[in-house]
CSV table of C-alpha atoms and ligand atoms in Angstrom, one decimal:
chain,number,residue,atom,x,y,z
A,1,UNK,CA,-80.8,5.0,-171.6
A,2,UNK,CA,-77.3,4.7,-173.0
A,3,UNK,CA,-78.0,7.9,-175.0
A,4,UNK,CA,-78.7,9.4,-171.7
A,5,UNK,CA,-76.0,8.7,-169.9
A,6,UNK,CA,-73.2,9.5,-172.7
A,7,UNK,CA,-75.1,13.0,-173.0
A,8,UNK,CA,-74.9,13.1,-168.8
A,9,UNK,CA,-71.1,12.0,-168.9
A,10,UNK,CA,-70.7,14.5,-171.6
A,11,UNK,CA,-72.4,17.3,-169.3
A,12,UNK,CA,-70.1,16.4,-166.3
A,13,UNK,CA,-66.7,16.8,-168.8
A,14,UNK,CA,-67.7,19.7,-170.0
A,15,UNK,CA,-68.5,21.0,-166.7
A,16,UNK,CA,-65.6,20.1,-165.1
A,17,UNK,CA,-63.5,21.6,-168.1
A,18,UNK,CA,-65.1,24.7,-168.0
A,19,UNK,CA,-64.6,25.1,-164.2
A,20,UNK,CA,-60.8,24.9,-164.8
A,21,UNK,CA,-60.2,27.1,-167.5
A,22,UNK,CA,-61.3,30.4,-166.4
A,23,UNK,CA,-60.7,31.4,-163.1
A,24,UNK,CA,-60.6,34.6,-161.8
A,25,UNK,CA,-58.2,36.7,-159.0
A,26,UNK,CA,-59.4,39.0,-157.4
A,27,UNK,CA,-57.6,41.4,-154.0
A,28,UNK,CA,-56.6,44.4,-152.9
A,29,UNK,CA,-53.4,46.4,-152.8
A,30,UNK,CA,-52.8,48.0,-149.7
A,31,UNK,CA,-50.8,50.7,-148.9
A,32,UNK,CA,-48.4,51.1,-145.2
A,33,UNK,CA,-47.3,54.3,-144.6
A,34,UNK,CA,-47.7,57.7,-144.6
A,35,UNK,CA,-46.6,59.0,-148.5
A,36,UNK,CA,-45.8,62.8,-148.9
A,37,UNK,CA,-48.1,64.9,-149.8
A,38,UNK,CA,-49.1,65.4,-153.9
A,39,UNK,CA,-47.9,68.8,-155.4
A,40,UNK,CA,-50.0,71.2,-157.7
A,41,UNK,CA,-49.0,70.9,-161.5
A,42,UNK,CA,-47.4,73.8,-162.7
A,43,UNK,CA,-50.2,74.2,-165.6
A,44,UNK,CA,-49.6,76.8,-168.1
A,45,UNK,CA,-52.4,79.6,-168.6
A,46,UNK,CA,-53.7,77.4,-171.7
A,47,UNK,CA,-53.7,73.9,-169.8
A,48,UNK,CA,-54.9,76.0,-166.2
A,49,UNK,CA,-58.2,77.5,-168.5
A,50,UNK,CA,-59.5,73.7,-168.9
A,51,UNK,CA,-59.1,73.4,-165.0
A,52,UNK,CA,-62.1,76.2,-163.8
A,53,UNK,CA,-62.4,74.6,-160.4
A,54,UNK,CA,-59.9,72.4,-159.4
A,55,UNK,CA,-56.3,72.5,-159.1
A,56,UNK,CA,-54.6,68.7,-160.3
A,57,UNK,CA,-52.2,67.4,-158.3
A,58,UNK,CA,-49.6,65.2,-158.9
A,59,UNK,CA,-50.9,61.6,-159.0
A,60,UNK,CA,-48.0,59.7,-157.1
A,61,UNK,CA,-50.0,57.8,-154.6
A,62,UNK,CA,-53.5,57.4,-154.7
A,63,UNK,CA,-55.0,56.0,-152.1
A,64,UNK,CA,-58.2,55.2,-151.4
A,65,UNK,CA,-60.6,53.3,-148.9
A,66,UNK,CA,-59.3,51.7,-146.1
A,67,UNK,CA,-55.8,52.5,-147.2
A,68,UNK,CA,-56.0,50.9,-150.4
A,69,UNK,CA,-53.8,51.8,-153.4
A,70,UNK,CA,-54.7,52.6,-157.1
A,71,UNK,CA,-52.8,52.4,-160.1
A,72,UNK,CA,-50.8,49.9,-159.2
A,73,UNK,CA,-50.2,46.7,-161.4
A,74,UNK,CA,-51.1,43.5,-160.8
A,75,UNK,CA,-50.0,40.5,-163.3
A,76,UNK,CA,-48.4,37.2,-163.5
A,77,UNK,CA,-44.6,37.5,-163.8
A,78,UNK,CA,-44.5,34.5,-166.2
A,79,UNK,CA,-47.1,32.6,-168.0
A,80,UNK,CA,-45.9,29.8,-170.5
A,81,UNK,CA,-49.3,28.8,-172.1
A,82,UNK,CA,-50.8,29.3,-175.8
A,83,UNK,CA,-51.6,33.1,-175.1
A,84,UNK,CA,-54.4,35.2,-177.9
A,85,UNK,CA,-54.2,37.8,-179.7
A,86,UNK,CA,-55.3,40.7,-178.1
A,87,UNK,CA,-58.5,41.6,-179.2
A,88,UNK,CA,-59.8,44.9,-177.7
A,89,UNK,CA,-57.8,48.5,-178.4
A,90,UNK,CA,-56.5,50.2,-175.1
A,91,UNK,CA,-57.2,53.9,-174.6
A,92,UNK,CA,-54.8,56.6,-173.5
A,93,UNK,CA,-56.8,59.8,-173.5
A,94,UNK,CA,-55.3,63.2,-172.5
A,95,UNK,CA,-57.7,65.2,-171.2
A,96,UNK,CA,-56.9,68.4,-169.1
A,97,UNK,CA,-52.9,68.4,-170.1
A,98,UNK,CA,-52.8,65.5,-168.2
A,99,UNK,CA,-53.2,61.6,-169.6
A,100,UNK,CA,-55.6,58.9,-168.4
A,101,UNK,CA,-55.4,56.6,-167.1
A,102,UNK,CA,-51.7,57.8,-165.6
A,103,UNK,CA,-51.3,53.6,-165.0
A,104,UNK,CA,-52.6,51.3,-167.9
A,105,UNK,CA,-51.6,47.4,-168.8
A,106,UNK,CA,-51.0,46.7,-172.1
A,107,UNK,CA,-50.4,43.6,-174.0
A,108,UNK,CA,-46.9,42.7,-176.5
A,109,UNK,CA,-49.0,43.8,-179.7
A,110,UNK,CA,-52.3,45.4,-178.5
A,111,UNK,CA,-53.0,48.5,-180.3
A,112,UNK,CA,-52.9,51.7,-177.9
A,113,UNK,CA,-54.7,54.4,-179.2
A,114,UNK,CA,-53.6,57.9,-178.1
A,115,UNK,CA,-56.6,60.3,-178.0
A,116,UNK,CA,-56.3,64.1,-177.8
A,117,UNK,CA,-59.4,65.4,-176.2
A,118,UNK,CA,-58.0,68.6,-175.7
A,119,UNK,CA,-57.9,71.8,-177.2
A,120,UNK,CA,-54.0,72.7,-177.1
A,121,UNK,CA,-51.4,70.8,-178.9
A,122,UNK,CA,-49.7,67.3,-176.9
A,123,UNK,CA,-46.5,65.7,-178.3
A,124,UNK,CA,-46.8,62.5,-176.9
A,125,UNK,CA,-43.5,60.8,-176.5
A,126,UNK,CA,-42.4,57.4,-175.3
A,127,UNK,CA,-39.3,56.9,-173.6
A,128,UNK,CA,-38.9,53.1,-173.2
A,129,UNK,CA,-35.7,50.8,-172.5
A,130,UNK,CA,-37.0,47.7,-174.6
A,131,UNK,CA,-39.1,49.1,-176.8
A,132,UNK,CA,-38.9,51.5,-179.6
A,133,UNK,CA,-38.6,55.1,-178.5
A,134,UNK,CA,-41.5,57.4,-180.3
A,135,UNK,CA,-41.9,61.0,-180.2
A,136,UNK,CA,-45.5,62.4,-181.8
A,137,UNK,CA,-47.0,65.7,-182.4
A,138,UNK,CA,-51.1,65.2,-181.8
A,139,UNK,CA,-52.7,68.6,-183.0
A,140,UNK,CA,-56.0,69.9,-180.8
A,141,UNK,CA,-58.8,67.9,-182.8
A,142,UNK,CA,-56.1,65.5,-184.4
A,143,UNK,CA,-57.2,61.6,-185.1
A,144,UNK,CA,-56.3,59.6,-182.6
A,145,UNK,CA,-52.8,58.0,-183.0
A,146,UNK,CA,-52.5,53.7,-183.1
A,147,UNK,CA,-49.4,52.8,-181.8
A,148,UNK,CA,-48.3,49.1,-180.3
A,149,UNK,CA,-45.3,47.8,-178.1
A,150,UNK,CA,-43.9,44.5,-178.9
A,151,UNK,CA,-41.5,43.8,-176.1
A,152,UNK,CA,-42.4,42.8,-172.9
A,153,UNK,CA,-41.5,46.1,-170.4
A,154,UNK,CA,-42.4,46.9,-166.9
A,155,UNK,CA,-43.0,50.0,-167.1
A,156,UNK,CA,-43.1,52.1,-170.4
A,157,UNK,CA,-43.0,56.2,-169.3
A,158,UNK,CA,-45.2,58.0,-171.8
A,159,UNK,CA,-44.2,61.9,-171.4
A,160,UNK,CA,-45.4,65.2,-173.2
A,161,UNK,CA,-42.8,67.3,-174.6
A,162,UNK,CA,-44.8,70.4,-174.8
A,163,UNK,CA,-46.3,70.0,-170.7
A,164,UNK,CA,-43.5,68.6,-168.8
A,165,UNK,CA,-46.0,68.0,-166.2
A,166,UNK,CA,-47.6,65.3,-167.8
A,167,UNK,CA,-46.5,61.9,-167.6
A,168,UNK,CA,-48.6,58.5,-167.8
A,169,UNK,CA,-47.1,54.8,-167.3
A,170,UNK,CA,-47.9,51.6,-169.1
A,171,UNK,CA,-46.8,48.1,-168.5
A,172,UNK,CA,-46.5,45.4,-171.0
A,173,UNK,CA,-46.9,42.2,-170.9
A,174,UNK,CA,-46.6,39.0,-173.0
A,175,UNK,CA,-50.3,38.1,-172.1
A,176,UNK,CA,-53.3,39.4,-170.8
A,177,UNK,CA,-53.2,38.5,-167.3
A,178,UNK,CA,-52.8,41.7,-165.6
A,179,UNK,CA,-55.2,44.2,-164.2
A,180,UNK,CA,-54.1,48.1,-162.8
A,181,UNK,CA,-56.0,48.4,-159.3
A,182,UNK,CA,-58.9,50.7,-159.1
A,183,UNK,CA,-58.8,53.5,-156.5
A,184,UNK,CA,-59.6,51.7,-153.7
A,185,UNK,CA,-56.6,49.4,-154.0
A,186,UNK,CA,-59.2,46.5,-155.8
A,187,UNK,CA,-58.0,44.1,-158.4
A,188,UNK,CA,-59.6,41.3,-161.1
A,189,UNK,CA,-57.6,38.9,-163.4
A,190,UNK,CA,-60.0,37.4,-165.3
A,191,UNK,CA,-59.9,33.9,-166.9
A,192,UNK,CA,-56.4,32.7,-165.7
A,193,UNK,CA,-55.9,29.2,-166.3
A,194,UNK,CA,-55.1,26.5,-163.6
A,195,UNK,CA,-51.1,26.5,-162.6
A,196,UNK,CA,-49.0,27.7,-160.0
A,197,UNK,CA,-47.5,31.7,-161.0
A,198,UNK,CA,-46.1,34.0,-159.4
A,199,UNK,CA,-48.0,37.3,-159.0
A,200,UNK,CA,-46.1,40.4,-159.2
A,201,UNK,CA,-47.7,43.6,-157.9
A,202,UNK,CA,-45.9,46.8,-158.9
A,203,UNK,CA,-46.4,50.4,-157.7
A,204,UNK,CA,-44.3,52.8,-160.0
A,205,UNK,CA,-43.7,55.3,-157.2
A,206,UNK,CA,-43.1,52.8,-154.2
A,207,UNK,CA,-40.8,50.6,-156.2
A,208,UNK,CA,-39.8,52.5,-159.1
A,209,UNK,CA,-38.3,49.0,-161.1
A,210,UNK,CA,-39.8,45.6,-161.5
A,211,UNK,CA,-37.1,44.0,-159.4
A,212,UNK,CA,-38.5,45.6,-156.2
A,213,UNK,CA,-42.0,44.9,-156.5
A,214,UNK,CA,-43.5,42.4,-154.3
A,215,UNK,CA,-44.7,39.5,-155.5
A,216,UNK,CA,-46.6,35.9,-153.6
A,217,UNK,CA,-46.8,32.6,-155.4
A,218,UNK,CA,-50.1,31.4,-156.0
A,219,UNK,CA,-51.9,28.4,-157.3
A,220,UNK,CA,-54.7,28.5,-159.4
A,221,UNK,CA,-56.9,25.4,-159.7
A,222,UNK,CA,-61.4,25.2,-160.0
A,223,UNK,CA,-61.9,28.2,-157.8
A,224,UNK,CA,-61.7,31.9,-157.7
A,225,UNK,CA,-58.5,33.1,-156.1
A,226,UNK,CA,-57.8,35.5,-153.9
A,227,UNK,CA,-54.4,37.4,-153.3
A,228,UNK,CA,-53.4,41.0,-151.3
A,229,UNK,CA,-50.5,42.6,-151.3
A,230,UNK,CA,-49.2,45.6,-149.2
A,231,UNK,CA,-46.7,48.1,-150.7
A,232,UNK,CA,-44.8,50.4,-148.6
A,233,UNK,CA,-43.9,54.0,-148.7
A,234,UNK,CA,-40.1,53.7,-149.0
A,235,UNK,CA,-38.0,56.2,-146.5
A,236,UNK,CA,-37.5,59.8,-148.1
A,237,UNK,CA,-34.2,59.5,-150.1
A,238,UNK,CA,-31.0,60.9,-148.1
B,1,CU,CU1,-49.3,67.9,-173.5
């Protein structure tokens, strides 16, 4: 009997323990306002032959169902707990002389590997604040290139130096909860652990620095949170 209740007391700890440690938030990013209308790239003829159909457009504001906005990040501005290693590569592809994801978050350390899946030459080059600036030749067919960032920066511009049309953005942060919404606007932060944060969400047209995204504070405790922002279409510059 006593054996049975230690083991049920030892059940109901655990439970409760696991039911604060990984809790997930979840929302959408909305979008108020009309933004301007996305341009054409100006491909070259090499670039323009991988694009038989379809003409890309710039990819300033995506916006999807019921206003919603992609590639925009989501994270907690500060998190003071025992953060892992990052486990799990990222992937920055370039595929069409353009690079995808255009948005992707990053954590301090996590390896980013740079793919070529084309068949022209990219020179990917980073052109950070924090970080350490890197410029890279990738041949058509070349290995894919491991790169990391160590400081914390929101957001890292990733250009090509042979396309000057192509241009992808990555955020880093000092852990891993963050999540770049899909293209309906739709978020998930998995596994934060209980507190109170702030949660920054940053669009890198509409805001353009850190220090103008908006951000709610928000308390995590035994159940799934929920948080939505809405970003604005700032006025057309005078
Ligand atoms: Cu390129």
């Amino acid at each position: 009997m006593i054996t049975t209740l230690k083991t049920l007391a030892g059940v109901l700890v655990l439970a409760s323990l696991t039911s604060t440690q990984a809790v997930d938030i979840t929302g959408k990013v909305s979008l108020k306002g009309t933004p301007p209308a996305e341009k054409d790239l100006p491909l070259d003829p090499a670039c323009g032959k991988l694009w038989a159909n379809e003409k890309p457009k710039t990819r300033f504001y995506v916006v999807g169902a019921e206003s919603g906005l992609g590639d925009a990040l989501v994270y907690l501005k500060k998190f003071d707990g025992k953060v892992q290693d990052p486990a799990k590569a990222a992937l920055l592809d370039q595929k069409g002389c353009e690079y995808s994801p255009y948005v992707l978050g990053v954590q301090t350390g996590q390896k980013i590997l740079i793919r070529n899946s084309d068949p022209v030459l990219h020179n990917v080059h980073g052109t950070p604040k924090l970080n350490k600036e890197f410029n890279l030749a990738q041949m058509a067919g070349g290995k894919d290139i491991e790169r990391s960032l160590d400081q914390p920066e929101v957001i890292v511009r990733f250009k090509c130096d042979v396309h000057p049309w192509m241009f992808a953005y990555i955020g880093v942060l000092p852990h891993p909860y963050f999540a770049v919404t899909d293209k309906d606007g739709k978020f998930k932060i998995e596994g934060v652990p209980a507190g109170k944060y702030t949660l920054v969400a940053f669009h890198r047209k509409a805001h353009g620095t850190e220090e103008k995204a908006v951000a709610q504070e928000i308390t995590v405790a035994d159940s799934a949170v929920s948080a939505n922002f809405t970003v604005e279409v700032p006025p057309p510059a005078q």
